[in-house]
Amino acid sequence: GASDPVVLYVSGGNTQVIAYSNQRYRIFGETIDIAIGNCLDRFARAISLSNDPSPGYNIEQEAKKGTKLIPLPYCVKGMDVSFSGILTQVQELAKTESVADLCFSLQETIFA
């Protein structure tokens, strides 16, 4: 295993950057507003991707077909991040951009 790993914890309700140090886990940053898991769920619903087996998996499969990185808005404050603008922007762009490119851009931005 890794010694002192840094982990991106992603769920529907929380997103945190966690590291193991001095025999305990420490939270170094988290989302200020919308969690990554919630963003993925809502985005998948907005573009009519299936929940089976999971929205994140289906976004990842579509992202593999994407070729264009579309700039998406986000904010970093110290180690905390805000993704509220991303969901609004990708929902609006879904009217004009390909689903594959939006999935690719969303995935590359929120996990970067």
PDB file of C-alpha atoms in Angstrom:
ATOM      1  CA  GLY A   1       0.000   0.000   0.000  1.00  0.00           C
ATOM      2  CA  ALA A   2       0.866   3.644  -0.239  1.00  0.00           C
ATOM      3  CA  SER A   3       2.308   5.501   2.689  1.00  0.00           C
ATOM      4  CA  ASP A   4       0.489   8.739   3.554  1.00  0.00           C
ATOM      5  CA  PRO A   5      -1.951   8.621   0.597  1.00  0.00           C
ATOM      6  CA  VAL A   6      -3.982  11.618  -0.583  1.00  0.00           C
ATOM      7  CA  VAL A   7      -7.557  10.677  -1.429  1.00  0.00           C
ATOM      8  CA  LEU A   8     -10.342  12.437  -3.303  1.00  0.00           C
ATOM      9  CA  TYR A   9     -13.495  11.274  -1.517  1.00  0.00           C
ATOM     10  CA  VAL A  10     -16.501  11.617  -3.834  1.00  0.00           C
ATOM     11  CA  SER A  11     -20.094  10.893  -2.924  1.00  0.00           C
ATOM     12  CA  GLY A  12     -23.495  12.343  -3.677  1.00  0.00           C
ATOM     13  CA  GLY A  13     -23.391  14.552  -0.601  1.00  0.00           C
ATOM     14  CA  ASN A  14     -19.705  15.188   0.118  1.00  0.00           C
ATOM     15  CA  THR A  15     -16.462  15.760  -1.715  1.00  0.00           C
ATOM     16  CA  GLN A  16     -13.263  16.051   0.290  1.00  0.00           C
ATOM     17  CA  VAL A  17      -9.499  16.011  -0.259  1.00  0.00           C
ATOM     18  CA  ILE A  18      -8.229  13.787   2.555  1.00  0.00           C
ATOM     19  CA  ALA A  19      -4.706  12.748   3.515  1.00  0.00           C
ATOM     20  CA  TYR A  20      -3.393  10.338   6.107  1.00  0.00           C
ATOM     21  CA  SER A  21      -0.817  11.955   8.356  1.00  0.00           C
ATOM     22  CA  ASN A  22       0.411  11.236  11.888  1.00  0.00           C
ATOM     23  CA  GLN A  23      -1.831   8.164  12.234  1.00  0.00           C
ATOM     24  CA  ARG A  24      -5.050  10.012  11.396  1.00  0.00           C
ATOM     25  CA  TYR A  25      -6.959  11.290   8.409  1.00  0.00           C
ATOM     26  CA  ARG A  26      -7.057  15.030   7.843  1.00  0.00           C
ATOM     27  CA  ILE A  27      -9.404  16.973   5.579  1.00  0.00           C
ATOM     28  CA  PHE A  28      -7.421  19.467   3.520  1.00  0.00           C
ATOM     29  CA  GLY A  29     -10.239  20.711   1.315  1.00  0.00           C
ATOM     30  CA  GLU A  30     -13.844  20.144   0.360  1.00  0.00           C
ATOM     31  CA  THR A  31     -16.570  21.426  -1.895  1.00  0.00           C
ATOM     32  CA  ILE A  32     -18.167  24.665  -0.812  1.00  0.00           C
ATOM     33  CA  ASP A  33     -21.477  24.039  -2.524  1.00  0.00           C
ATOM     34  CA  ILE A  34     -22.402  21.082  -4.757  1.00  0.00           C
ATOM     35  CA  ALA A  35     -20.643  17.739  -4.232  1.00  0.00           C
ATOM     36  CA  ILE A  36     -19.065  16.034  -7.246  1.00  0.00           C
ATOM     37  CA  GLY A  37     -21.325  12.983  -6.938  1.00  0.00           C
ATOM     38  CA  ASN A  38     -24.414  15.177  -6.864  1.00  0.00           C
ATOM     39  CA  CYS A  39     -23.129  17.154  -9.861  1.00  0.00           C
ATOM     40  CA  LEU A  40     -22.582  13.934 -11.840  1.00  0.00           C
ATOM     41  CA  ASP A  41     -26.039  12.614 -10.925  1.00  0.00           C
ATOM     42  CA  ARG A  42     -27.813  15.829 -11.901  1.00  0.00           C
ATOM     43  CA  PHE A  43     -25.797  16.228 -15.103  1.00  0.00           C
ATOM     44  CA  ALA A  44     -26.561  12.648 -16.179  1.00  0.00           C
ATOM     45  CA  ARG A  45     -30.250  13.259 -15.548  1.00  0.00           C
ATOM     46  CA  ALA A  46     -30.125  16.536 -17.548  1.00  0.00           C
ATOM     47  CA  ILE A  47     -28.674  14.783 -20.611  1.00  0.00           C
ATOM     48  CA  SER A  48     -30.831  11.658 -20.169  1.00  0.00           C
ATOM     49  CA  LEU A  49     -28.033   9.205 -19.328  1.00  0.00           C
ATOM     50  CA  SER A  50     -29.123   6.037 -17.562  1.00  0.00           C
ATOM     51  CA  ASN A  51     -28.615   5.423 -13.831  1.00  0.00           C
ATOM     52  CA  ASP A  52     -27.755   1.794 -14.636  1.00  0.00           C
ATOM     53  CA  PRO A  53     -25.176   0.833 -13.432  1.00  0.00           C
ATOM     54  CA  SER A  54     -24.396   4.395 -12.232  1.00  0.00           C
ATOM     55  CA  PRO A  55     -24.417   7.926 -13.638  1.00  0.00           C
ATOM     56  CA  GLY A  56     -20.675   8.374 -13.048  1.00  0.00           C
ATOM     57  CA  TYR A  57     -19.841   5.194 -14.947  1.00  0.00           C
ATOM     58  CA  ASN A  58     -22.057   6.190 -17.863  1.00  0.00           C
ATOM     59  CA  ILE A  59     -20.519   9.669 -17.984  1.00  0.00           C
ATOM     60  CA  GLU A  60     -17.081   8.054 -18.052  1.00  0.00           C
ATOM     61  CA  GLN A  61     -18.057   5.813 -20.979  1.00  0.00           C
ATOM     62  CA  GLU A  62     -19.366   8.804 -22.950  1.00  0.00           C
ATOM     63  CA  ALA A  63     -16.269  10.844 -22.021  1.00  0.00           C
ATOM     64  CA  LYS A  64     -14.056   8.251 -23.737  1.00  0.00           C
ATOM     65  CA  LYS A  65     -15.706   9.278 -27.031  1.00  0.00           C
ATOM     66  CA  GLY A  66     -15.109  13.003 -26.443  1.00  0.00           C
ATOM     67  CA  THR A  67     -12.397  14.886 -28.315  1.00  0.00           C
ATOM     68  CA  LYS A  68     -12.971  18.529 -27.395  1.00  0.00           C
ATOM     69  CA  LEU A  69     -12.203  20.065 -23.995  1.00  0.00           C
ATOM     70  CA  ILE A  70     -14.797  22.761 -23.325  1.00  0.00           C
ATOM     71  CA  PRO A  71     -13.770  25.297 -20.644  1.00  0.00           C
ATOM     72  CA  LEU A  72     -16.088  25.029 -17.626  1.00  0.00           C
ATOM     73  CA  PRO A  73     -16.314  27.484 -14.689  1.00  0.00           C
ATOM     74  CA  TYR A  74     -15.173  26.543 -11.206  1.00  0.00           C
ATOM     75  CA  CYS A  75     -13.603  28.343  -8.272  1.00  0.00           C
ATOM     76  CA  VAL A  76     -10.777  27.326  -5.940  1.00  0.00           C
ATOM     77  CA  LYS A  77     -10.480  29.013  -2.533  1.00  0.00           C
ATOM     78  CA  GLY A  78      -7.403  27.668  -0.797  1.00  0.00           C
ATOM     79  CA  MET A  79      -7.986  23.916  -0.890  1.00  0.00           C
ATOM     80  CA  ASP A  80     -11.781  24.263  -1.158  1.00  0.00           C
ATOM     81  CA  VAL A  81     -13.598  24.194  -4.488  1.00  0.00           C
ATOM     82  CA  SER A  82     -16.908  25.456  -5.822  1.00  0.00           C
ATOM     83  CA  PHE A  83     -18.635  23.623  -8.680  1.00  0.00           C
ATOM     84  CA  SER A  84     -22.025  25.370  -8.688  1.00  0.00           C
ATOM     85  CA  GLY A  85     -21.290  27.098 -12.016  1.00  0.00           C
ATOM     86  CA  ILE A  86     -20.255  23.882 -13.758  1.00  0.00           C
ATOM     87  CA  LEU A  87     -23.639  22.177 -13.541  1.00  0.00           C
ATOM     88  CA  THR A  88     -25.472  25.257 -14.808  1.00  0.00           C
ATOM     89  CA  GLN A  89     -23.004  25.688 -17.666  1.00  0.00           C
ATOM     90  CA  VAL A  90     -23.049  22.066 -18.869  1.00  0.00           C
ATOM     91  CA  GLN A  91     -26.839  21.993 -18.763  1.00  0.00           C
ATOM     92  CA  GLU A  92     -26.920  25.067 -20.997  1.00  0.00           C
ATOM     93  CA  LEU A  93     -24.190  23.726 -23.308  1.00  0.00           C
ATOM     94  CA  ALA A  94     -26.111  20.446 -23.707  1.00  0.00           C
ATOM     95  CA  LYS A  95     -28.299  22.330 -26.181  1.00  0.00           C
ATOM     96  CA  THR A  96     -25.381  22.988 -28.572  1.00  0.00           C
ATOM     97  CA  GLU A  97     -22.446  20.681 -27.739  1.00  0.00           C
ATOM     98  CA  SER A  98     -22.087  16.919 -28.129  1.00  0.00           C
ATOM     99  CA  VAL A  99     -22.836  14.749 -25.104  1.00  0.00           C
ATOM    100  CA  ALA A 100     -19.442  13.039 -25.462  1.00  0.00           C
ATOM    101  CA  ASP A 101     -17.535  16.352 -25.396  1.00  0.00           C
ATOM    102  CA  LEU A 102     -19.554  17.600 -22.419  1.00  0.00           C
ATOM    103  CA  CYS A 103     -18.919  14.369 -20.500  1.00  0.00           C
ATOM    104  CA  PHE A 104     -15.216  14.554 -21.352  1.00  0.00           C
ATOM    105  CA  SER A 105     -15.003  18.201 -20.288  1.00  0.00           C
ATOM    106  CA  LEU A 106     -16.978  17.691 -17.082  1.00  0.00           C
ATOM    107  CA  GLN A 107     -14.892  14.702 -16.039  1.00  0.00           C
ATOM    108  CA  GLU A 108     -11.564  16.348 -16.883  1.00  0.00           C
ATOM    109  CA  THR A 109     -12.489  19.534 -15.019  1.00  0.00           C
ATOM    110  CA  ILE A 110     -13.935  18.160 -11.792  1.00  0.00           C
ATOM    111  CA  PHE A 111     -11.333  15.437 -11.311  1.00  0.00           C
ATOM    112  CA  ALA A 112      -8.308  17.576 -12.313  1.00  0.00           C
TER     113      ALA A 112
END
